[in-house]
Coordinates of C-alpha atoms in Angstrom, one line a residue:
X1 CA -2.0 5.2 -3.1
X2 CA -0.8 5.0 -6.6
X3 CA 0.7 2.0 -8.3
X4 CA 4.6 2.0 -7.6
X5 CA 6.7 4.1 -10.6
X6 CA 10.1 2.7 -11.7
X7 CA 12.0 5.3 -9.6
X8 CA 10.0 3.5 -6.3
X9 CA 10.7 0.2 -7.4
X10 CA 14.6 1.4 -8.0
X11 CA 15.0 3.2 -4.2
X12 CA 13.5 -0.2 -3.1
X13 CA 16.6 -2.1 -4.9
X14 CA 18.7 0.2 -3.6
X15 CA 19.1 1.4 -7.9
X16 CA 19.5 5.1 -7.4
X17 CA 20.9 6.9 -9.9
X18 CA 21.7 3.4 -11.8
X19 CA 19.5 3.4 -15.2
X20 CA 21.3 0.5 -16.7
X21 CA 18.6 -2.5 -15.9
X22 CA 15.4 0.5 -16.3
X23 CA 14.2 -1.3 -19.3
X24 CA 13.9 -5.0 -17.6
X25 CA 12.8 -3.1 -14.1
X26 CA 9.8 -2.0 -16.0
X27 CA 9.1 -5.0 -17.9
X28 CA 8.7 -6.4 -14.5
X29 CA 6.2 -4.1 -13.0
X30 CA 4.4 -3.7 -15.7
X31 CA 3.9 -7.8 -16.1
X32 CA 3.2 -7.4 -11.5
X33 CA 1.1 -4.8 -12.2
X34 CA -1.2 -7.0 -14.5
X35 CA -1.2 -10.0 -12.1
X36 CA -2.3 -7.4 -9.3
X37 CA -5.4 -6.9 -11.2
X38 CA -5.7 -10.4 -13.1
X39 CA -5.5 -12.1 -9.9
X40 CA -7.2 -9.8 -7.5
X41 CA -10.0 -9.2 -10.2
X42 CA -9.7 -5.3 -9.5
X43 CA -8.9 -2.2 -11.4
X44 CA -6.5 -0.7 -10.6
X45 CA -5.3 1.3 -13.8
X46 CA -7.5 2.9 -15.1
X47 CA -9.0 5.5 -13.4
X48 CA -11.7 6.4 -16.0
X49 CA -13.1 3.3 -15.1
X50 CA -16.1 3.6 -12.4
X51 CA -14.6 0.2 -10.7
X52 CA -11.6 1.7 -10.6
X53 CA -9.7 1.5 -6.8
X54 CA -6.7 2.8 -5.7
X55 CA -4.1 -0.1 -4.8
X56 CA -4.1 0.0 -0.8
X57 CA 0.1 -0.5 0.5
X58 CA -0.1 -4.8 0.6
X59 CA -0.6 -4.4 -2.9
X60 CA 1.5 -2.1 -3.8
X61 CA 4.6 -3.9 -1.6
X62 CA 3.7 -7.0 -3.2
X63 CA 4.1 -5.4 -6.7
X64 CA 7.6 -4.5 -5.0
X65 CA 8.3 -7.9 -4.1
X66 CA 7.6 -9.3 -7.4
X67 CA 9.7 -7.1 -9.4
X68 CA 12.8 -7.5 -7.0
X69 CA 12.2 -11.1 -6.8
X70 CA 11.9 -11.1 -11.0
X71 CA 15.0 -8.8 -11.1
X72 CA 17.2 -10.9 -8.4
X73 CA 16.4 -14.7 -9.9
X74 CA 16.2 -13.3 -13.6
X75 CA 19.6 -15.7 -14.2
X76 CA 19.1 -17.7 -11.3
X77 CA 18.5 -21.7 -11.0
X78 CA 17.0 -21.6 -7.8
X79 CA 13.5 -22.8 -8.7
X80 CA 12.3 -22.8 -4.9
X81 CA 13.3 -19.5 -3.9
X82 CA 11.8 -17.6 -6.7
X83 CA 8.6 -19.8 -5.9
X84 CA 8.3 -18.8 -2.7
X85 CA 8.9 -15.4 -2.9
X86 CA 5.9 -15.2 -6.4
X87 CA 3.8 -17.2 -3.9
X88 CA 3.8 -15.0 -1.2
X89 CA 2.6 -11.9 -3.7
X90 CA -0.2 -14.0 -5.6
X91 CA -1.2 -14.8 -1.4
X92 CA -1.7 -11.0 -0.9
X93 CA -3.0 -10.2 -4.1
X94 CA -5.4 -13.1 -3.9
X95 CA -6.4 -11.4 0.1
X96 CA -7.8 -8.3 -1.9
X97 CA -9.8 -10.7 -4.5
X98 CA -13.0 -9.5 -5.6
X99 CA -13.4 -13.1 -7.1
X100 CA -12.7 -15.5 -3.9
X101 CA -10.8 -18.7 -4.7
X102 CA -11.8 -21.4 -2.9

């Protein structure tokens, strides 16, 4: 299972056929993508690489998560709701670390 392309992360949003926020959409899964691998110490993106792995589905619905949660509270004030919601990817990205945090 591949990383999620900008036309996933729109059907998520419910963005079909709306290309107006593209550019910010994939600002925002490019920047999850890097904390997917930053934090779980994994590659995922380059498959020349021989540590290369495929992103399993938590991964890939956490990098789903992120951008929607990005996307929704981009103008937002709520501090704690965006918090919670950037927590709750780094807790499954951090599941699938190669470097344990303890």
């Amino acid at each position: 299972m591949a990383f999620p392309t900008l036309e996933e992360v729109k059907a998520h949003m419910n963005l079909t056929g709306i290309d107006d926020f593209d550019m910010i959409l994939d600002m925002y899964l490019q920047a999850a993508k890097a904390d997917a691998e930053n934090i779980s110490g994994r590659n995922f993106s380059n498959p020349l690489d021989e540590n290369y792995e495929e992103p399993n589905s938590s991964i890939k619905v956490a990098i789903l998560t992120r951008v929607a949660t990005s996307f929704d509270c981009r103008q937002d004030n709520d501090e704690e709701g965006q918090k919670e919601a950037v927590n709750a990817s780094i807790f499954i990205f951090r599941q699938y670390s190669k470097r344990p945090i303890f």
